[in-house]
PDB file of C-alpha atoms in Angstrom:
ATOM      1  CA  MET A 144       0.000   0.000   0.000  1.00 74.00           C
ATOM      2  CA  ARG A 145       1.348   3.405  -0.935  1.00 81.00           C
ATOM      3  CA  LEU A 146       0.947   6.281   1.501  1.00 84.00           C
ATOM      4  CA  THR A 147       1.443   9.979   0.952  1.00 89.00           C
ATOM      5  CA  ASP A 148       3.618  11.949   3.362  1.00 90.00           C
ATOM      6  CA  GLY A 149       0.452  13.414   4.889  1.00 92.00           C
ATOM      7  CA  GLN A 150      -1.054   9.967   5.446  1.00 94.00           C
ATOM      8  CA  VAL A 151       2.116   8.740   7.154  1.00 91.00           C
ATOM      9  CA  VAL A 152       2.121  11.747   9.462  1.00 92.00           C
ATOM     10  CA  ARG A 153      -1.589  11.385  10.219  1.00 95.00           C
ATOM     11  CA  HIS A 154      -1.238   7.704  11.136  1.00 93.00           C
ATOM     12  CA  LEU A 155       2.011   7.932  13.105  1.00 93.00           C
ATOM     13  CA  SER A 156       1.568  11.272  14.877  1.00 95.00           C
ATOM     14  CA  PRO A 157      -0.676   9.843  17.614  1.00 96.00           C
ATOM     15  CA  ILE A 158       2.114   7.440  18.627  1.00 94.00           C
ATOM     16  CA  HIS A 159       4.697  10.223  18.606  1.00 95.00           C
ATOM     17  CA  GLU A 160       2.427  12.583  20.553  1.00 96.00           C
ATOM     18  CA  ALA A 161       1.520   9.941  23.148  1.00 96.00           C
ATOM     19  CA  GLY A 162       5.195   9.474  23.939  1.00 95.00           C
ATOM     20  CA  LYS A 163       5.890  13.185  24.168  1.00 95.00           C
ATOM     21  CA  ALA A 164       2.773  13.837  26.306  1.00 97.00           C
ATOM     22  CA  LYS A 165       3.754  11.200  28.931  1.00 97.00           C
ATOM     23  CA  ARG A 166       0.794   8.957  28.081  1.00 96.00           C
ATOM     24  CA  VAL A 167       3.062   5.934  27.597  1.00 94.00           C
ATOM     25  CA  ARG A 168       5.495   6.361  30.478  1.00 95.00           C
ATOM     26  CA  SER A 169       5.576   8.698  33.457  1.00 96.00           C
ATOM     27  CA  TYR A 170       8.082  10.769  31.491  1.00 96.00           C
ATOM     28  CA  SER A 171       8.317  12.055  27.927  1.00 96.00           C
ATOM     29  CA  CYS A 172       9.727   9.416  25.611  1.00 95.00           C
ATOM     30  CA  VAL A 173      10.655   8.845  21.990  1.00 94.00           C
ATOM     31  CA  PHE A 174       9.989   5.562  20.231  1.00 95.00           C
ATOM     32  CA  TRP A 175      12.727   3.875  18.217  1.00 94.00           C
ATOM     33  CA  VAL A 176      12.033   2.067  14.968  1.00 92.00           C
ATOM     34  CA  ARG A 177      14.043  -0.260  12.769  1.00 91.00           C
ATOM     35  CA  VAL A 178      13.991   0.811   9.140  1.00 90.00           C
ATOM     36  CA  TRP A 179      14.719  -1.347   6.099  1.00 88.00           C
ATOM     37  CA  ASP A 180      15.686   0.422   2.874  1.00 86.00           C
ATOM     38  CA  LEU A 181      14.674  -1.788  -0.017  1.00 83.00           C
ATOM     39  CA  THR A 182      14.025   1.037  -2.471  1.00 87.00           C
ATOM     40  CA  SER A 183      15.271   0.899  -6.009  1.00 90.00           C
ATOM     41  CA  ARG A 184      18.338   2.879  -6.992  1.00 90.00           C
ATOM     42  CA  HIS A 185      16.313   5.550  -8.810  1.00 93.00           C
ATOM     43  CA  ALA A 186      14.157   6.167  -5.698  1.00 91.00           C
ATOM     44  CA  LYS A 187      16.992   6.648  -3.184  1.00 91.00           C
ATOM     45  CA  ALA A 188      16.785  10.456  -3.095  1.00 92.00           C
ATOM     46  CA  ARG A 189      13.055  10.324  -2.343  1.00 90.00           C
ATOM     47  CA  TRP A 190      13.625   7.617   0.264  1.00 89.00           C
ATOM     48  CA  GLN A 191      16.281   9.697   2.029  1.00 91.00           C
ATOM     49  CA  GLN A 192      13.969  12.724   2.070  1.00 91.00           C
ATOM     50  CA  ALA A 193      11.112  10.680   3.559  1.00 89.00           C
ATOM     51  CA  HIS A 194      13.431   9.035   6.076  1.00 90.00           C
ATOM     52  CA  ASP A 195      14.882  12.328   7.280  1.00 92.00           C
ATOM     53  CA  LYS A 196      11.665  14.351   7.246  1.00 90.00           C
ATOM     54  CA  LEU A 197       9.040  11.831   8.285  1.00 91.00           C
ATOM     55  CA  ILE A 198      10.626   8.960  10.162  1.00 92.00           C
ATOM     56  CA  GLU A 199      13.412  10.741  12.020  1.00 92.00           C
ATOM     57  CA  GLY A 200      11.109  13.722  12.573  1.00 91.00           C
ATOM     58  CA  MET A 201       8.967  11.577  14.863  1.00 93.00           C
ATOM     59  CA  PHE A 202      11.094   8.621  15.952  1.00 94.00           C
ATOM     60  CA  GLY A 203      14.609   7.565  16.672  1.00 93.00           C
ATOM     61  CA  ALA A 204      15.594   5.388  13.706  1.00 91.00           C
ATOM     62  CA  TYR A 205      18.054   2.561  13.198  1.00 90.00           C
ATOM     63  CA  THR A 206      18.630   1.677   9.556  1.00 87.00           C
ATOM     64  CA  VAL A 207      18.988  -2.078   9.301  1.00 89.00           C
ATOM     65  CA  ARG A 208      21.942  -3.193   7.209  1.00 84.00           C
ATOM     66  CA  SER A 209      21.878  -6.972   7.400  1.00 85.00           C
ATOM     67  CA  ASP A 210      18.932  -8.298   9.448  1.00 86.00           C
ATOM     68  CA  PRO A 211      16.181  -9.900   7.371  1.00 84.00           C
ATOM     69  CA  TRP A 212      12.740  -8.341   7.230  1.00 81.00           C
ATOM     70  CA  PRO A 213      10.705  -9.816  10.147  1.00 81.00           C
ATOM     71  CA  GLY A 214       8.746 -12.832   9.030  1.00 73.00           C
ATOM     72  CA  ALA A 215      10.854 -13.263   5.918  1.00 66.00           C
ATOM     73  CA  HIS A 216      11.503 -16.870   5.096  1.00 56.00           C
ATOM     74  CA  ALA A 217      14.993 -18.118   4.533  1.00 49.00           C
ATOM     75  CA  PRO A 218      15.559 -19.204   0.929  1.00 50.00           C
ATOM     76  CA  GLY A 219      14.120 -22.656   0.434  1.00 49.00           C
ATOM     77  CA  SER A 220      12.135 -22.662   3.691  1.00 46.00           C
ATOM     78  CA  GLY A 221       8.680 -21.960   2.355  1.00 48.00           C
TER      79      GLY A 221
END
């Protein structure tokens, strides 16, 4: 499913705001997310813009370099 920047912000802002407003912990907190970059070469500039503006604007982000996507099957296993 493709989402616009506005849709991403609308869906993720409540999580970000809940952390900042101390509704998750007794103190303000920031959520961390793992991010996989599987974009094609021609889309890398757009991906970097979205990552910097949207993801890191609301969350701490760790870009995964070698871990498989969760739930991904090993080759030949399914």
